[in-house]
Amino acid sequence: MKMGMVTHSASAIAHPNIAFIKYWGNRDNTLRLPANGSISMNLEGLETHTRVEFEGSFSTDELWINGRHADEAGVTRASRMLDEVRQLAGIRLFARVESQNNFPLAAGIASSASGFAALALAASHACGVELDEAGLSRLARHGSGSACRSIPGGFVEWMTGMGDEDSYAVSIAPPRSWDLVDCIVLVSIDPKTTGSSLGHSLAGTSPLQPVRVEDTPRRLAICRKAIMDRDFSGLASIVEEDSNLMHAVMMTSRPPLFYWQPATFLVMQAVREARAQGLQACYTVDAGPNVHVLCEGAIRQETVKFLESLPGVQEVRQAETGGPARVVDSSPAGPHS
Ligand code: DP6
């Protein structure tokens, strides 16, 4: 071993999350200070496992995702977070990051949330930077806004905050407090056309965005109460309204963003009709064509069966409420572990 060769490494796991009240648009795009607060649930079973190794002999940062070299934009985005950690730790070492998702990247389930949450935790832990949950959530937020919600466990609220210091996420109810299931209805696995970061920067061009943002405290309050009371009807009404509002903003941005495909709308309509017939399920759609259908655990089988019978549905995945991001001993599986 060469003189002065130092190495620090750690691994972490984080779950993606699905937002009930959506984050769309920033007050500050660089710091990712959101235009409005948001509420989500972590997704159990789906995870990103990331190992970070800082080493004296590395001459650049390297990022491997699912066993492949990430593209330049991906490396730059990860390096920015590593720079922040290096600064906090007072070190100058480059790092190798190996990240493995147990869900397909192209499946329309956002991997940036779990990816940056796992990276924030693994990188800071590797070099001994002690951050509390709020500090980790802030760090994750700098990489991807929704990633700040993948640090705490269960049902989570991202406080808008006044600035960088107080914009982070907290758990508002633990995972087991409500047996809710996200049935992820895949209608397309094509990569999305407009990424979230660009979408956020266009939100302010929609004349509807100020109205959506101003009304957010009302929607947050209804959603929070529904989670506390385990009131599915209350949740369903506000989750669908919030998703529709965000898509109305997307569709009226300049240029407009249309994330729905015909099958997306068909599933949304079918869920509404089924609810009118008594099936307690509701939909929410992110910046892509796939539909997240929420229901209570007691009716998950019935709900999945119904969703699988709809035309255009390729696959339905299920996720319960997941825990917080955590440090683990093992390395992610893959050719470079
Ligand atoms: C529609 O957190 O993916 O899923 O900060 O640019 O990485 P970046 O955006 P991202 O945006 C998520 C948008 C959303 C709604 C939500 O998850 O709240």
mmCIF file of C-alpha atoms and ligand atoms in Angstrom, residues 17-26 29 32 36-40 77 110-113 116 140-149 158 192 195-201 242 246-247 250 259 285-288, ligand 1:
data_model
loop_
_atom_site.group_PDB
_atom_site.id
_atom_site.type_symbol
_atom_site.label_atom_id
_atom_site.label_comp_id
_atom_site.label_asym_id
_atom_site.label_seq_id
_atom_site.Cartn_x
_atom_site.Cartn_y
_atom_site.Cartn_z
ATOM 1 C CA ASN A 17 -41.552 7.102 -2.382
ATOM 2 C CA ILE A 18 -44.902 7.976 -3.938
ATOM 3 C CA ALA A 19 -46.234 11.475 -3.312
ATOM 4 C CA PHE A 20 -49.861 11.924 -2.215
ATOM 5 C CA ILE A 21 -49.460 15.707 -2.321
ATOM 6 C CA LYS A 22 -46.970 16.480 -5.083
ATOM 7 C CA TYR A 23 -43.816 18.561 -5.239
ATOM 8 C CA TRP A 24 -43.868 20.458 -8.541
ATOM 9 C CA GLY A 25 -41.825 23.615 -9.121
ATOM 10 C CA ASN A 26 -39.054 25.260 -7.111
ATOM 11 C CA ASN A 29 -33.872 25.358 -8.712
ATOM 12 C CA ARG A 32 -34.239 22.660 -4.700
ATOM 13 C CA ASN A 36 -44.976 23.902 -2.026
ATOM 14 C CA GLY A 37 -44.883 21.297 0.733
ATOM 15 C CA SER A 38 -45.536 17.641 -0.109
ATOM 16 C CA ILE A 39 -46.517 14.349 1.567
ATOM 17 C CA SER A 40 -45.495 10.853 0.491
ATOM 18 C CA ARG A 77 -25.028 15.244 -10.364
ATOM 19 C CA ALA A 110 -38.575 7.261 -9.880
ATOM 20 C CA SER A 111 -35.113 6.066 -8.858
ATOM 21 C CA SER A 112 -33.715 9.530 -8.160
ATOM 22 C CA ALA A 113 -35.443 9.676 -4.763
ATOM 23 C CA PHE A 116 -29.901 10.288 -3.805
ATOM 24 C CA ALA A 140 -30.509 14.348 -0.130
ATOM 25 C CA ARG A 141 -32.747 17.253 -1.226
ATOM 26 C CA HIS A 142 -29.787 18.923 -2.933
ATOM 27 C CA GLY A 143 -29.454 15.852 -5.183
ATOM 28 C CA SER A 144 -33.155 15.379 -5.937
ATOM 29 C CA GLY A 145 -36.056 17.115 -4.235
ATOM 30 C CA SER A 146 -38.145 14.004 -3.624
ATOM 31 C CA ALA A 147 -35.051 12.235 -2.193
ATOM 32 C CA CYS A 148 -35.404 14.246 1.024
ATOM 33 C CA ARG A 149 -38.660 12.322 1.636
ATOM 34 C CA TRP A 158 -41.419 17.710 3.327
ATOM 35 C CA LYS A 192 -39.944 9.518 -20.022
ATOM 36 C CA GLY A 195 -37.269 14.686 -16.801
ATOM 37 C CA SER A 196 -38.572 16.120 -13.523
ATOM 38 C CA SER A 197 -35.783 18.706 -13.172
ATOM 39 C CA LEU A 198 -36.713 20.372 -16.463
ATOM 40 C CA GLY A 199 -40.395 19.999 -15.610
ATOM 41 C CA HIS A 200 -39.925 21.806 -12.279
ATOM 42 C CA SER A 201 -38.234 24.704 -14.060
ATOM 43 C CA ASP A 242 -53.740 16.865 -6.155
ATOM 44 C CA MET A 246 -50.241 18.957 -10.926
ATOM 45 C CA HIS A 247 -51.020 17.536 -14.367
ATOM 46 C CA MET A 250 -47.860 20.416 -16.541
ATOM 47 C CA TYR A 259 -47.159 12.656 -19.375
ATOM 48 C CA VAL A 285 -49.743 9.816 -11.442
ATOM 49 C CA ASP A 286 -46.170 11.205 -11.356
ATOM 50 C CA ALA A 287 -44.101 12.671 -14.202
ATOM 51 C CA GLY A 288 -44.631 9.597 -16.383
HETATM 52 C C1 DP6 B 1 -43.915 14.366 -10.021
HETATM 53 O O1 DP6 B 1 -37.697 14.965 -7.054
HETATM 54 O O2 DP6 B 1 -37.716 13.775 -9.280
HETATM 55 O O3 DP6 B 1 -42.624 12.846 -8.730
HETATM 56 O O4 DP6 B 1 -35.594 17.454 -7.717
HETATM 57 O O5 DP6 B 1 -35.441 17.520 -10.181
HETATM 58 O O6 DP6 B 1 -34.902 15.385 -8.971
HETATM 59 P P1 DP6 B 1 -35.718 16.654 -8.995
HETATM 60 O O7 DP6 B 1 -37.221 16.226 -9.153
HETATM 61 P P2 DP6 B 1 -37.989 15.003 -8.485
HETATM 62 O O8 DP6 B 1 -39.511 15.474 -8.720
HETATM 63 C C2 DP6 B 1 -40.568 14.666 -8.303
HETATM 64 C C3 DP6 B 1 -41.814 15.087 -9.010
HETATM 65 C C4 DP6 B 1 -43.010 14.200 -8.806
HETATM 66 C C5 DP6 B 1 -43.803 14.606 -7.573
HETATM 67 C C6 DP6 B 1 -43.260 14.206 -6.224
HETATM 68 O O9 DP6 B 1 -42.599 13.168 -6.087
HETATM 69 O O10 DP6 B 1 -43.562 14.944 -5.267
#
